[in-house]
C-alpha positions as semicolon CSV with decimal commas, in nm:
position;residue;x (nm);y (nm);z (nm)
1;X;0,491;2,198;-1,305
2;X;0,115;2,193;-1,279
3;X;0,001;2,358;-0,956
4;X;-0,348;2,209;-0,990
5;X;-0,307;1,833;-0,952
6;X;-0,653;1,784;-1,105
7;X;-0,556;1,963;-1,428
8;X;-0,503;1,749;-1,739
9;X;-0,141;1,648;-1,791
10;X;0,054;1,628;-2,117
11;X;0,222;1,286;-2,115
12;X;0,461;1,120;-2,359
13;X;0,474;0,741;-2,365
14;X;0,807;0,581;-2,448
15;X;0,700;0,224;-2,520
16;X;0,378;0,075;-2,652
17;X;0,372;-0,269;-2,493
18;X;0,121;-0,427;-2,258
19;X;0,173;-0,203;-1,955
20;X;0,208;0,112;-2,166
21;X;-0,112;0,031;-2,355
22;X;-0,314;-0,019;-2,037
23;X;-0,174;0,286;-1,855
24;X;-0,193;0,521;-2,153
25;X;-0,553;0,425;-2,225
26;X;-0,649;0,460;-1,857
27;X;-0,492;0,808;-1,837
28;X;-0,653;0,909;-2,166
29;X;-0,993;0,794;-2,036
30;X;-0,941;1,020;-1,732
31;X;-0,894;1,323;-1,956
32;X;-0,515;1,346;-1,968
33;X;-0,346;1,419;-2,300
34;X;-0,113;1,157;-2,444
35;X;0,082;1,378;-2,683
36;X;0,311;1,117;-2,838
37;X;0,384;0,744;-2,835
38;X;0,720;0,589;-2,923
39;X;0,786;0,225;-3,008
40;X;1,072;0,050;-3,186
41;X;0,818;-0,050;-3,451
42;X;0,590;0,207;-3,610
43;X;0,304;-0,044;-3,623
44;X;0,300;-0,077;-3,242
45;X;0,338;0,299;-3,194
46;X;0,049;0,369;-3,430
47;X;-0,178;0,111;-3,269
48;X;-0,155;0,276;-2,927
49;X;-0,132;0,632;-3,060
50;X;-0,455;0,593;-3,254
51;X;-0,632;0,467;-2,943
52;X;-0,530;0,771;-2,737
53;X;-0,529;1,044;-3,004
54;X;-0,153;1,083;-2,997
55;X;0,127;1,117;-3,251
56;X;0,321;0,798;-3,326
57;X;0,695;0,769;-3,388
58;X;0,968;0,504;-3,398
59;X;1,240;0,768;-3,350
60;X;1,324;0,878;-2,995
61;X;1,471;1,204;-3,125
62;X;1,134;1,291;-3,281
63;X;0,950;1,291;-2,946
64;X;0,843;1,626;-2,796
65;X;1,110;1,810;-2,601
66;X;0,866;1,895;-2,321
67;X;0,578;1,728;-2,137
68;X;0,448;1,709;-1,782
69;X;0,587;1,354;-1,773
70;X;0,770;1,110;-1,996
71;X;0,650;0,762;-1,900
72;X;0,915;0,509;-2,002
73;X;0,777;0,156;-2,032
74;X;1,046;-0,043;-2,214
75;X;1,241;-0,363;-2,146
76;X;1,472;-0,345;-1,845
77;X;1,772;-0,427;-2,063
78;X;1,735;-0,110;-2,272
79;X;1,601;0,127;-2,005
80;X;1,933;0,296;-1,921
81;X;2,014;0,351;-2,288
82;X;1,668;0,498;-2,360
83;X;1,703;0,734;-2,061
84;X;2,045;0,847;-2,185
85;X;1,910;0,921;-2,533
86;X;1,608;1,111;-2,402
87;X;1,823;1,308;-2,155
88;X;2,031;1,471;-2,429
89;X;1,771;1,739;-2,508
90;X;1,540;1,696;-2,209
91;X;1,760;1,730;-1,901
92;X;1,497;1,935;-1,715
93;X;1,209;1,698;-1,793
94;X;1,051;1,443;-1,559
95;X;1,106;1,079;-1,656
96;X;0,904;0,801;-1,489
97;X;0,989;0,437;-1,551
98;X;0,743;0,155;-1,482
99;X;0,976;-0,136;-1,404
100;X;0,939;-0,334;-1,084
101;X;1,302;-0,436;-1,048
102;X;1,493;-0,131;-1,178
103;X;1,630;0,119;-0,920
104;X;1,631;0,498;-0,941
105;X;2,003;0,478;-1,018
106;X;1,912;0,368;-1,373
107;X;1,849;0,738;-1,446
108;X;2,220;0,811;-1,407
109;X;2,288;1,185;-1,433
110;X;1,926;1,268;-1,509
111;X;1,805;1,472;-1,211
112;X;1,430;1,421;-1,240
113;X;1,381;1,044;-1,247
114;X;1,097;0,861;-1,080
115;X;0,892;0,541;-1,075
116;X;0,528;0,457;-1,132
117;X;0,503;0,079;-1,087
118;X;0,154;-0,074;-1,111
119;X;0,149;-0,414;-0,938
120;X;-0,051;-0,605;-1,197
121;X;-0,015;-0,837;-1,494
122;X;-0,112;-0,678;-1,825
123;X;-0,214;-0,777;-2,175
124;X;-0,319;-0,568;-2,474
125;X;-0,623;-0,786;-2,533
126;X;-0,771;-0,742;-2,185
127;X;-0,761;-0,392;-2,040
128;X;-0,760;-0,372;-1,660
129;X;-0,942;-0,148;-1,415
130;X;-0,665;0,047;-1,242
131;X;-0,880;0,166;-0,950
132;X;-0,808;-0,134;-0,720
133;X;-0,447;-0,181;-0,837
134;X;-0,170;-0,083;-0,596
135;X;0,067;0,158;-0,770
136;X;0,409;0,210;-0,611
137;X;0,592;0,538;-0,667
138;X;0,935;0,687;-0,605
139;X;1,115;1,006;-0,705
140;X;1,467;1,149;-0,705
141;X;1,332;1,484;-0,582
142;X;1,012;1,632;-0,443
143;X;0,892;1,767;-0,777
144;X;0,932;1,431;-0,951
145;X;0,763;1,249;-0,664
146;X;0,470;1,490;-0,687
147;X;0,428;1,419;-1,058
148;X;0,463;1,043;-1,003
149;X;0,186;1,065;-0,743
150;X;-0,024;1,275;-0,980
151;X;0,008;1,019;-1,262
152;X;-0,062;0,724;-1,032
153;X;-0,351;0,890;-0,849
154;X;-0,519;0,974;-1,179
155;X;-0,598;0,605;-1,228
156;X;-0,552;0,423;-0,894
157;X;-0,709;0,449;-0,549
158;X;-0,402;0,284;-0,391
159;X;-0,082;0,486;-0,438
160;X;0,211;0,396;-0,212
161;X;0,558;0,550;-0,189
162;X;0,824;0,277;-0,186
163;X;1,204;0,276;-0,209
164;X;1,394;0,099;-0,485
165;X;1,521;-0,164;-0,240
166;X;1,174;-0,241;-0,107
167;X;1,037;-0,253;-0,463
168;X;1,293;-0,523;-0,554
169;X;1,144;-0,752;-0,290
170;X;0,792;-0,658;-0,393
171;X;0,870;-0,755;-0,752
172;X;1,025;-1,084;-0,641
173;X;0,709;-1,166;-0,446
174;X;0,502;-1,079;-0,754
175;X;0,703;-1,323;-0,966
176;X;0,607;-1,604;-0,727
177;X;0,243;-1,495;-0,695
178;X;0,182;-1,431;-1,064
179;X;0,447;-1,555;-1,309
180;X;0,526;-1,881;-1,132
181;X;0,159;-1,948;-1,056
182;X;0,072;-1,892;-1,423
183;X;0,352;-2,127;-1,526
184;X;0,192;-2,393;-1,308
185;X;-0,131;-2,335;-1,504
186;X;0,069;-2,390;-1,825
187;X;0,214;-2,717;-1,692
188;X;-0,135;-2,826;-1,585
189;X;-0,262;-2,748;-1,936
190;X;0,016;-2,962;-2,089
191;X;-0,080;-3,264;-1,876
192;X;-0,448;-3,222;-1,961
193;X;-0,381;-3,173;-2,332
194;X;-0,178;-3,493;-2,352
195;X;-0,481;-3,683;-2,224
196;X;-0,747;-3,500;-2,422
197;X;-0,886;-3,316;-2,120
198;X;-0,996;-2,949;-2,124
199;X;-0,814;-2,685;-1,919
200;X;-1,156;-2,527;-1,858
201;X;-1,209;-2,800;-1,596
202;X;-0,943;-2,623;-1,384
203;X;-1,105;-2,279;-1,395
204;X;-1,351;-2,321;-1,102
205;X;-1,062;-2,462;-0,895
206;X;-0,835;-2,170;-0,986
207;X;-1,111;-1,917;-0,914
208;X;-1,189;-2,067;-0,572
209;X;-0,819;-2,079;-0,478
210;X;-0,785;-1,709;-0,565
211;X;-1,099;-1,621;-0,370
212;X;-0,981;-1,809;-0,061
213;X;-0,659;-1,609;-0,027
214;X;-0,870;-1,293;-0,010
215;X;-1,016;-1,409;0,322
216;X;-0,740;-1,628;0,469
217;X;-0,363;-1,655;0,449
218;X;-0,210;-1,865;0,169
219;X;-0,082;-2,109;0,431
220;X;-0,431;-2,156;0,569
221;X;-0,572;-2,201;0,219
222;X;-0,318;-2,470;0,118
223;X;-0,461;-2,817;0,056
224;X;-0,342;-3,133;-0,118
225;X;-0,120;-3,436;-0,047
226;X;0,196;-3,232;0,017
227;X;0,043;-3,055;0,322
228;X;0,015;-3,384;0,510
229;X;0,308;-3,531;0,314
230;X;0,106;-3,828;0,185
231;X;0,395;-4,022;0,032
232;X;0,171;-4,284;-0,133
233;X;-0,015;-4,026;-0,340
234;X;0,295;-3,819;-0,407
235;X;0,503;-4,119;-0,519
236;X;0,227;-4,228;-0,755
237;X;0,199;-3,882;-0,907
238;X;0,576;-3,849;-0,942
239;X;0,572;-4,183;-1,128
240;X;0,317;-4,041;-1,374
241;X;0,581;-3,778;-1,455
242;X;0,859;-4,032;-1,515
243;X;0,885;-3,925;-1,879
244;X;0,908;-3,558;-1,781
245;X;1,213;-3,528;-1,551
246;X;1,199;-3,147;-1,528
247;X;0,830;-3,148;-1,437
248;X;0,893;-3,433;-1,194
249;X;1,165;-3,226;-1,025
250;X;0,930;-2,926;-1,001
251;X;0,664;-3,150;-0,844
252;X;0,910;-3,284;-0,585
253;X;1,054;-2,943;-0,494
254;X;0,712;-2,779;-0,471
255;X;0,579;-3,062;-0,254
256;X;0,872;-3,035;-0,013
257;X;0,830;-2,657;0,006
258;X;0,454;-2,686;0,072
259;X;0,512;-2,938;0,351
260;X;0,789;-2,729;0,507
261;X;0,563;-2,423;0,528
262;X;0,276;-2,630;0,661
263;X;0,505;-2,771;0,933
264;X;0,649;-2,435;1,047
């Protein structure tokens, strides 16, 4: 393994989705060599490979047999199978998965498994700045942990070692903070669209809400009728959702949860 942690690394990317695209391009921009990119579809592999001067393939067996790290960024459901296929000719190589909810045990008999989990939401269309992102790492052994730290530190100023169990709770919290919050934006957009109103009207409100939780706790930042449990307003708004029973149920459950936290 590289003794000089500042030296360029040779990295293979197994996966070419949103996270892989952002991380591969960030590492490439820092001078590291992305030697190959795999995706189930050659079009996706080529798109990322061309951006980072790498070789593209849709065949796992065609990937290099050696690299400083194999970064595996695939769906959770296929991760164990991909690891098993890669392991066949690469038992001594370091594999790093990027999944928030998958434990080290997913590597099975592979001895050099680790994690590089950036806590961020990604898209191919909007590349992120990794410097402020918290990246959580783990390794089956000291060598793998060193390489995980090397990969993470190449792009992030906030690298934290975290166990698989702790990372499960971190990922759960992220689902609430990001995925569920974004779903609420989608529901808001549906209501506005039905009445010919632009979602852009919500953007200053969303921005201010996000800014507030940078300087106060989410509980302190919470406003709205549910905090004081204003039943008149809440009943009227629930009535507006009479034709949308699922959304009405979400409104009621969220309101009760907001009031419970405000009352604690």
